[in-house]
């Protein structure tokens, strides 16, 4: 495995992101200031993670509207455990779509959700080299101490500890 592969992220979930019709601002052009002149449109078709992210954010907000007492970790768990399996080719690329294609309606009543304590996230950020200032900005609190951790290639792949997971049933 090449050295740069340790820095790649794998997706948790798949969402619509191919050929999405988007509204485009009349203040910017599609082609910048080219010799052909500015090309301004009201709508445009785009693809990629920039198109998928709003779908996931909207799905999370949708679930939160039905379950206002759920934590972000619980909402993520509900979205991930209610996905539709995807047939991925080539063989060996199963992790390319995370847990599967998002299904917001099913996520409202997932049956089981996994919560997560806050402290393992802090530990993970420490391992990744975040300093006290960064962690205070992320958490809104200065109560967390940053500990020194020697980096290794494996630290990029470290996951949050399983004992940090808390399961609870949904009503």
Short mmCIF file of C-alpha atoms in Angstrom, two decimals:
data_model
loop_
_atom_site.label_atom_id
_atom_site.label_comp_id
_atom_site.label_asym_id
_atom_site.label_seq_id
_atom_site.Cartn_x
_atom_site.Cartn_y
_atom_site.Cartn_z
CA UNK A 1 0.00 0.00 0.00
CA UNK A 2 1.36 3.40 -0.90
CA UNK A 3 2.13 5.87 1.87
CA UNK A 4 -0.56 8.37 0.86
CA UNK A 5 -3.34 5.78 1.21
CA UNK A 6 -3.25 6.19 4.99
CA UNK A 7 -4.65 9.69 4.61
CA UNK A 8 -7.69 8.69 2.58
CA UNK A 9 -11.12 8.64 4.15
CA UNK A 10 -13.71 6.03 3.45
CA UNK A 11 -17.38 6.98 3.27
CA UNK A 12 -19.85 6.08 6.01
CA UNK A 13 -22.87 6.26 3.75
CA UNK A 14 -23.83 6.80 0.09
CA UNK A 15 -26.19 9.56 -1.06
CA UNK A 16 -27.42 10.89 -4.40
CA UNK A 17 -24.60 12.82 -6.01
CA UNK A 18 -24.67 12.01 -9.72
CA UNK A 19 -26.28 14.39 -12.22
CA UNK A 20 -28.03 16.57 -9.64
CA UNK A 21 -29.92 19.60 -10.99
CA UNK A 22 -28.75 22.60 -8.97
CA UNK A 23 -29.70 26.26 -8.88
CA UNK A 24 -26.85 28.50 -9.97
CA UNK A 25 -26.23 32.10 -8.94
CA UNK A 26 -26.52 34.73 -11.62
CA UNK A 27 -23.58 36.51 -9.99
CA UNK A 28 -21.05 33.90 -11.11
CA UNK A 29 -20.37 32.26 -14.43
CA UNK A 30 -19.75 28.61 -15.18
CA UNK A 31 -16.57 29.25 -17.11
CA UNK A 32 -15.09 32.19 -15.20
CA UNK A 33 -13.73 35.06 -17.26
CA UNK A 34 -12.81 33.17 -20.39
CA UNK A 35 -12.25 34.53 -23.87
CA UNK A 36 -15.68 33.15 -24.82
CA UNK A 37 -17.38 35.52 -22.41
CA UNK A 38 -19.25 34.74 -19.24
CA UNK A 39 -21.65 31.83 -19.35
CA UNK A 40 -24.45 32.47 -16.85
CA UNK A 41 -27.26 29.97 -16.24
CA UNK A 42 -30.07 29.59 -13.69
CA UNK A 43 -29.71 25.81 -13.39
CA UNK A 44 -26.93 23.35 -14.01
CA UNK A 45 -26.29 19.62 -13.60
CA UNK A 46 -23.37 18.71 -11.33
CA UNK A 47 -22.00 15.56 -9.72
CA UNK A 48 -19.80 14.67 -6.78
CA UNK A 49 -19.55 14.85 -3.01
CA UNK A 50 -20.53 18.52 -3.08
CA UNK A 51 -23.91 17.38 -4.37
CA UNK A 52 -24.23 14.39 -1.99
CA UNK A 53 -23.41 16.29 1.22
CA UNK A 54 -26.58 18.45 1.16
CA UNK A 55 -28.67 15.28 0.81
CA UNK A 56 -27.08 13.76 3.92
CA UNK A 57 -27.42 17.01 5.88
CA UNK A 58 -31.10 17.24 4.91
CA UNK A 59 -31.65 13.60 5.90
CA UNK A 60 -30.07 14.25 9.31
CA UNK A 61 -32.27 17.33 9.79
CA UNK A 62 -35.32 15.29 8.75
CA UNK A 63 -34.54 12.61 11.36
CA UNK A 64 -33.83 15.29 13.98
CA UNK A 65 -37.27 16.84 13.33
CA UNK A 66 -38.89 13.56 14.39
CA UNK A 67 -36.35 12.74 17.13
CA UNK A 68 -35.27 16.08 18.67
CA UNK A 69 -33.76 14.36 21.73
CA UNK A 70 -31.32 12.25 19.70
CA UNK A 71 -27.61 13.08 19.70
CA UNK A 72 -25.65 13.54 16.45
CA UNK A 73 -24.13 10.07 17.02
CA UNK A 74 -27.60 8.53 17.37
CA UNK A 75 -28.78 10.21 14.16
CA UNK A 76 -25.69 9.00 12.31
CA UNK A 77 -26.30 5.49 13.64
CA UNK A 78 -29.94 5.58 12.55
CA UNK A 79 -28.97 6.74 9.06
CA UNK A 80 -26.23 4.12 8.73
CA UNK A 81 -28.21 1.13 10.06
CA UNK A 82 -31.22 1.71 7.79
CA UNK A 83 -29.43 2.00 4.44
CA UNK A 84 -30.21 0.09 1.29
CA UNK A 85 -27.44 -2.31 0.25
CA UNK A 86 -25.70 -1.46 -2.99
CA UNK A 87 -24.23 -3.83 -5.54
CA UNK A 88 -20.73 -2.49 -5.99
CA UNK A 89 -18.40 -3.47 -8.80
CA UNK A 90 -15.52 -4.21 -9.02
CA UNK A 91 -15.25 -6.88 -6.37
CA UNK A 92 -13.19 -5.58 -3.48
CA UNK A 93 -14.70 -2.10 -3.57
CA UNK A 94 -17.48 -2.90 -1.08
CA UNK A 95 -16.37 -0.14 1.29
CA UNK A 96 -16.66 2.47 -1.47
CA UNK A 97 -20.30 3.10 -0.52
CA UNK A 98 -20.01 2.81 3.25
CA UNK A 99 -22.98 1.11 4.86
CA UNK A 100 -25.16 1.67 1.77
CA UNK A 101 -27.55 4.15 0.18
CA UNK A 102 -29.27 6.55 2.57
CA UNK A 103 -32.95 5.98 3.42
CA UNK A 104 -34.23 8.86 5.62
CA UNK A 105 -37.77 7.48 6.07
CA UNK A 106 -36.51 4.24 7.58
CA UNK A 107 -34.06 6.15 9.79
CA UNK A 108 -36.91 7.69 11.77
CA UNK A 109 -37.65 4.28 13.34
CA UNK A 110 -34.43 2.26 13.04
CA UNK A 111 -35.20 -0.14 15.90
CA UNK A 112 -31.71 0.10 17.38
CA UNK A 113 -29.29 3.01 17.57
CA UNK A 114 -25.72 3.18 18.76
CA UNK A 115 -24.81 6.24 20.80
CA UNK A 116 -21.24 7.25 21.50
CA UNK A 117 -19.59 8.95 24.44
CA UNK A 118 -17.81 12.23 23.73
CA UNK A 119 -14.44 11.26 25.25
CA UNK A 120 -13.38 8.77 22.53
CA UNK A 121 -13.67 11.56 19.97
CA UNK A 122 -11.33 13.71 22.05
CA UNK A 123 -8.89 10.81 22.28
CA UNK A 124 -9.07 10.35 18.51
CA UNK A 125 -8.40 14.07 17.89
CA UNK A 126 -5.38 13.89 20.21
CA UNK A 127 -4.00 10.93 18.23
CA UNK A 128 -4.48 12.88 15.02
CA UNK A 129 -2.38 15.78 16.33
CA UNK A 130 -5.03 18.33 17.28
CA UNK A 131 -3.85 20.79 19.94
CA UNK A 132 -5.74 22.23 22.93
CA UNK A 133 -6.87 25.29 20.95
CA UNK A 134 -8.35 23.16 18.15
CA UNK A 135 -10.15 20.87 20.59
CA UNK A 136 -11.55 23.84 22.53
CA UNK A 137 -12.93 25.26 19.26
CA UNK A 138 -14.50 21.91 18.34
CA UNK A 139 -16.02 21.19 21.74
CA UNK A 140 -16.76 24.68 23.00
CA UNK A 141 -14.97 23.76 26.22
CA UNK A 142 -11.46 24.13 27.60
CA UNK A 143 -11.84 21.26 30.08
CA UNK A 144 -10.14 18.65 27.87
CA UNK A 145 -6.41 18.00 28.24
CA UNK A 146 -4.46 17.10 25.13
CA UNK A 147 -2.07 14.22 25.59
CA UNK A 148 0.96 13.58 23.43
CA UNK A 149 0.74 10.59 21.15
CA UNK A 150 3.45 9.32 18.84
CA UNK A 151 2.11 9.01 15.34
CA UNK A 152 2.40 5.84 13.36
CA UNK A 153 0.96 4.78 10.06
CA UNK A 154 -1.64 2.72 11.92
CA UNK A 155 -2.88 5.74 13.87
CA UNK A 156 -4.51 7.01 10.68
CA UNK A 157 -6.60 3.85 10.62
CA UNK A 158 -7.44 3.85 14.31
CA UNK A 159 -11.10 3.61 15.07
CA UNK A 160 -13.00 4.72 18.10
CA UNK A 161 -12.98 2.00 20.77
CA UNK A 162 -15.88 -0.44 20.71
CA UNK A 163 -16.46 -0.05 24.43
CA UNK A 164 -17.44 3.57 23.74
CA UNK A 165 -20.55 2.42 21.87
CA UNK A 166 -23.85 2.43 23.70
CA UNK A 167 -26.85 0.63 22.23
CA UNK A 168 -30.41 1.61 22.98
CA UNK A 169 -33.76 0.68 21.50
CA UNK A 170 -36.04 3.20 19.85
CA UNK A 171 -39.62 3.72 20.90
#
